[in-house]
PDB file of C-alpha atoms in Angstrom:
ATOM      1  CA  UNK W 291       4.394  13.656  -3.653  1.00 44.00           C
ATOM      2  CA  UNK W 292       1.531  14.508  -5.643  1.00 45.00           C
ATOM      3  CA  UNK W 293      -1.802  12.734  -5.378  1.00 45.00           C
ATOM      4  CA  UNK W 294      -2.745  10.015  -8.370  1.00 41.00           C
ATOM      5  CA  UNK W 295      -5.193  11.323 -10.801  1.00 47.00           C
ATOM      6  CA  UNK W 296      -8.400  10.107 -10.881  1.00 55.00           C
ATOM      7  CA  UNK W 297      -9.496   7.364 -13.423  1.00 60.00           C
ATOM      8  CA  UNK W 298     -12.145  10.773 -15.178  1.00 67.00           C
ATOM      9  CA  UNK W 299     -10.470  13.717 -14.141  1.00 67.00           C
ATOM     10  CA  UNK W 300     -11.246  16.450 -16.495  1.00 78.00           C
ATOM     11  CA  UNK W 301     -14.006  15.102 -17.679  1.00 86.00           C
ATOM     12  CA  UNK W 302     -17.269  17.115 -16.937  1.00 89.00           C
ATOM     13  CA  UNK W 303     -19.219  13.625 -17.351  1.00 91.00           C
ATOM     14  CA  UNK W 304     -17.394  12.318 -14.236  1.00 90.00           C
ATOM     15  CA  UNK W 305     -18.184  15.087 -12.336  1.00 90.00           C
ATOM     16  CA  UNK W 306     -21.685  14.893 -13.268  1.00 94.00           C
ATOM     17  CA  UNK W 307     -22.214  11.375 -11.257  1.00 95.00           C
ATOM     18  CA  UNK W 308     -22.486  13.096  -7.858  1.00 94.00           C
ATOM     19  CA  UNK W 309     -24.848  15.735  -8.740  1.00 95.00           C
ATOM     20  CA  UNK W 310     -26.946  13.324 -10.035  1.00 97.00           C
ATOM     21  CA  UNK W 311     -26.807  10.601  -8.000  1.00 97.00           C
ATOM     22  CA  UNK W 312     -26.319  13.284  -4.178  1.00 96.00           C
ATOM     23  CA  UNK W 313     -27.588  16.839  -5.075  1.00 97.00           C
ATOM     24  CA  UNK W 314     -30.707  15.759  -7.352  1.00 98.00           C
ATOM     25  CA  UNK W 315     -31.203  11.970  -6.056  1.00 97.00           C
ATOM     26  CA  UNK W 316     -31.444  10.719  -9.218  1.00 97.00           C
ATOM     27  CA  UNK W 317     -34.507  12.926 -10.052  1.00 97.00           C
ATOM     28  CA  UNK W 318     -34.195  12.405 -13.942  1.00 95.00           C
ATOM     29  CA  UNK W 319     -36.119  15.822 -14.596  1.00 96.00           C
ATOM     30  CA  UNK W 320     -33.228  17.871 -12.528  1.00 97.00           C
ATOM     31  CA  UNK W 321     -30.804  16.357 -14.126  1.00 95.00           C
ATOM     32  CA  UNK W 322     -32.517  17.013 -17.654  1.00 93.00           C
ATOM     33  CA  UNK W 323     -33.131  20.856 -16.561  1.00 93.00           C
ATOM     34  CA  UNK W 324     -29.724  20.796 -15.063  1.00 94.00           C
ATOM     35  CA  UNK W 325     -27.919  20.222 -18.506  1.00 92.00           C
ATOM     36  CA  UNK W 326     -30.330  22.095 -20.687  1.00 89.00           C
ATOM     37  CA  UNK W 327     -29.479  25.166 -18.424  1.00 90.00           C
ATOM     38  CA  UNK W 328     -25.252  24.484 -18.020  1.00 86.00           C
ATOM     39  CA  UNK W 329     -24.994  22.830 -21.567  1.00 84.00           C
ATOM     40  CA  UNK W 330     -21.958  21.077 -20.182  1.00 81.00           C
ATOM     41  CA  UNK W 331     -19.405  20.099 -22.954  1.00 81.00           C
ATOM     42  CA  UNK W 332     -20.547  16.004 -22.777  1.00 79.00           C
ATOM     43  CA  UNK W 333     -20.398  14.991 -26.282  1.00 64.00           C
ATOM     44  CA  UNK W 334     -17.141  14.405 -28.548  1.00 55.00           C
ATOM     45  CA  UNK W 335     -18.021  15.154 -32.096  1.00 46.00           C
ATOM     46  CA  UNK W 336     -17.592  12.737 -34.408  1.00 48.00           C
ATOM     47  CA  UNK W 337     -14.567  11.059 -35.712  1.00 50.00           C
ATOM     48  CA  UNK W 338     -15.313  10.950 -39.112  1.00 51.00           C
ATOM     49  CA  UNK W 339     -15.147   6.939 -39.779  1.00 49.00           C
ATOM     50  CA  UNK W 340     -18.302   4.858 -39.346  1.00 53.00           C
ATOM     51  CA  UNK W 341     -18.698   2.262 -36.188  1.00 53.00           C
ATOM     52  CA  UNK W 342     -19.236  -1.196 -36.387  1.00 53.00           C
ATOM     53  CA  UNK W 343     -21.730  -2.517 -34.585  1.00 57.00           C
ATOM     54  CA  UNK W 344     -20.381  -3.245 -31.407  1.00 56.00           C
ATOM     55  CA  UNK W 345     -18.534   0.234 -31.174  1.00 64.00           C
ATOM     56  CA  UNK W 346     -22.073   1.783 -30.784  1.00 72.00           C
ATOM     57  CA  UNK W 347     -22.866   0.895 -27.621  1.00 77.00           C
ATOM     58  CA  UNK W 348     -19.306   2.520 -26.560  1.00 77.00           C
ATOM     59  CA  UNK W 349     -20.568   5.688 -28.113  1.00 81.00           C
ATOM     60  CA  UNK W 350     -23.248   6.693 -25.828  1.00 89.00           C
ATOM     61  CA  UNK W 351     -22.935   9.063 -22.742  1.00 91.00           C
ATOM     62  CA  UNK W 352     -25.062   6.366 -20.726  1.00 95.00           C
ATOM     63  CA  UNK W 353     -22.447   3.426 -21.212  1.00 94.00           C
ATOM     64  CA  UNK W 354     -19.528   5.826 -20.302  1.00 92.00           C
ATOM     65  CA  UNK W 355     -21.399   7.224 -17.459  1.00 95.00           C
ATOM     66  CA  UNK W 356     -22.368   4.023 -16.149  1.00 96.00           C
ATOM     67  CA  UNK W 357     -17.929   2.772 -16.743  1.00 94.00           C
ATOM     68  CA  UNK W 358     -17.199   5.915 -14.993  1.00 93.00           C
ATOM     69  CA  UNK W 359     -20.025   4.787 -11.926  1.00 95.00           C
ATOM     70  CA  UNK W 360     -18.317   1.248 -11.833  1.00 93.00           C
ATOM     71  CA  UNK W 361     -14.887   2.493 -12.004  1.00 90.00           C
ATOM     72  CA  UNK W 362     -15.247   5.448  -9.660  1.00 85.00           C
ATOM     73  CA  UNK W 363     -13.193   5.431  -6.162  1.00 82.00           C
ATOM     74  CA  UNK W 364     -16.314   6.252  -4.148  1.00 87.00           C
ATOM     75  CA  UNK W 365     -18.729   3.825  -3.603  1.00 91.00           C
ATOM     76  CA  UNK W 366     -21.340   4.950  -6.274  1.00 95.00           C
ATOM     77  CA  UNK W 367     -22.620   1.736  -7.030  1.00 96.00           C
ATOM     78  CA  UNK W 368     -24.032   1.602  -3.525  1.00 96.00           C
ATOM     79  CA  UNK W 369     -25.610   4.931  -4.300  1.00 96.00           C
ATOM     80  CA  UNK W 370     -27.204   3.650  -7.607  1.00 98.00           C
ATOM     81  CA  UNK W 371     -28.660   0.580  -5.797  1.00 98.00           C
ATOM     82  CA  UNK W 372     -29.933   2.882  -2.251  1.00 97.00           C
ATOM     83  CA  UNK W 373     -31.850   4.943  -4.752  1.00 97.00           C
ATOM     84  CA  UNK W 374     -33.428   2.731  -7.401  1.00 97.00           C
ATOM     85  CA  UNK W 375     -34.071  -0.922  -5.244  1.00 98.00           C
ATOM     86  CA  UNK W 376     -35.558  -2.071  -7.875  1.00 98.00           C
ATOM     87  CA  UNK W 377     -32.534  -2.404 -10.139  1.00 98.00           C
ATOM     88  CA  UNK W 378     -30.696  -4.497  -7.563  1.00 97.00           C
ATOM     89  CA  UNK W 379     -32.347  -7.157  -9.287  1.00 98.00           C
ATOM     90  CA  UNK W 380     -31.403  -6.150 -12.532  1.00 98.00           C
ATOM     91  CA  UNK W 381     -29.789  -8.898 -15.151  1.00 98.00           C
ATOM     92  CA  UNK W 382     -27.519  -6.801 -16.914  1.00 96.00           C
ATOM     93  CA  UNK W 383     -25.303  -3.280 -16.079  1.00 95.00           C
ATOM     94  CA  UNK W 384     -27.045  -2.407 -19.449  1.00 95.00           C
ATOM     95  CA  UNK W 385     -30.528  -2.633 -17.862  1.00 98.00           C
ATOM     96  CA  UNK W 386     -28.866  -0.083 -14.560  1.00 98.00           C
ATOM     97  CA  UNK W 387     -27.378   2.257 -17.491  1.00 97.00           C
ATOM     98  CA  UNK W 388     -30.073   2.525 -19.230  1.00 97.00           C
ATOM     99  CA  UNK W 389     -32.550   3.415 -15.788  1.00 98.00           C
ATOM    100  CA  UNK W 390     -29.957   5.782 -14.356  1.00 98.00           C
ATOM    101  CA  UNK W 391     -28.390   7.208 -17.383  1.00 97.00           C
ATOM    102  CA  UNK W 392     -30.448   6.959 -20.217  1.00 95.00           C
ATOM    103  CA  UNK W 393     -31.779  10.434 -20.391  1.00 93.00           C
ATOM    104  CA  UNK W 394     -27.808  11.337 -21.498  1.00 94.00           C
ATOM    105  CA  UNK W 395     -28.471   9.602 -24.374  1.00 92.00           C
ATOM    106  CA  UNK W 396     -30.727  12.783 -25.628  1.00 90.00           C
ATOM    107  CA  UNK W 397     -28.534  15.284 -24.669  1.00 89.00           C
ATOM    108  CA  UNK W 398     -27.304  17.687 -27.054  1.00 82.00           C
ATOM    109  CA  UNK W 399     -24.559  19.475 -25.815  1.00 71.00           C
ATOM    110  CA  UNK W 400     -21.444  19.166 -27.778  1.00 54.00           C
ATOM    111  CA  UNK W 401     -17.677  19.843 -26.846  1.00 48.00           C
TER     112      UNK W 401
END
């Protein structure tokens, strides 16, 4: 029987969580250098048709990161909140995305 895919796989952004969050600790400047050096494929270019408002947010690599982090099998979450205490506190996942994954959000690396 074969094994059930993961909820990401085959997407280098998924595979990015655990060398951010286990190999660099959530050091933002290794995981800056990191993709500068790789230029992993992140980005989808665009579609062609103009968002709405409300699609925008669904559009940057720090909201799908921070879906993949929720929906992941591991328990990443617990990962997120060991390395940044101060977010356990935080009001919104927003406010976590933005801390943990906002540098993505620069990136320029497209597929």
């Amino acid at each position: 029987m074969d094994p059930v895919p993961s909820r990401c796989d085959g997407d280098p952004l998924c595979d990015l969580i655990p060398i951010h969050l286990d190999v660099f600790r959530g050091e933002q400047e290794l995981l800056k250098r990191f993709l500068e050096s790789y230029r992993l494929p992140l980005l989808r270019k665009a579609s062609g048709y103009e968002p709405v408002e409300c699609d925008i947010k669904y559009g940057r690599l720090s909201y799908q990161a921070m879906c993949y982090c929720i929906l992941h099998d591991d328990n990443v979450l617990g990962a997120i909140f060991g390395l940044w205490k101060e977010l356990r506190n935080a009001s919104s996942w927003e406010e976590v995305e933005e801390a943990v994954w906002g540098d993505l959000n620069n990136y320029q690396g497209f597929s």
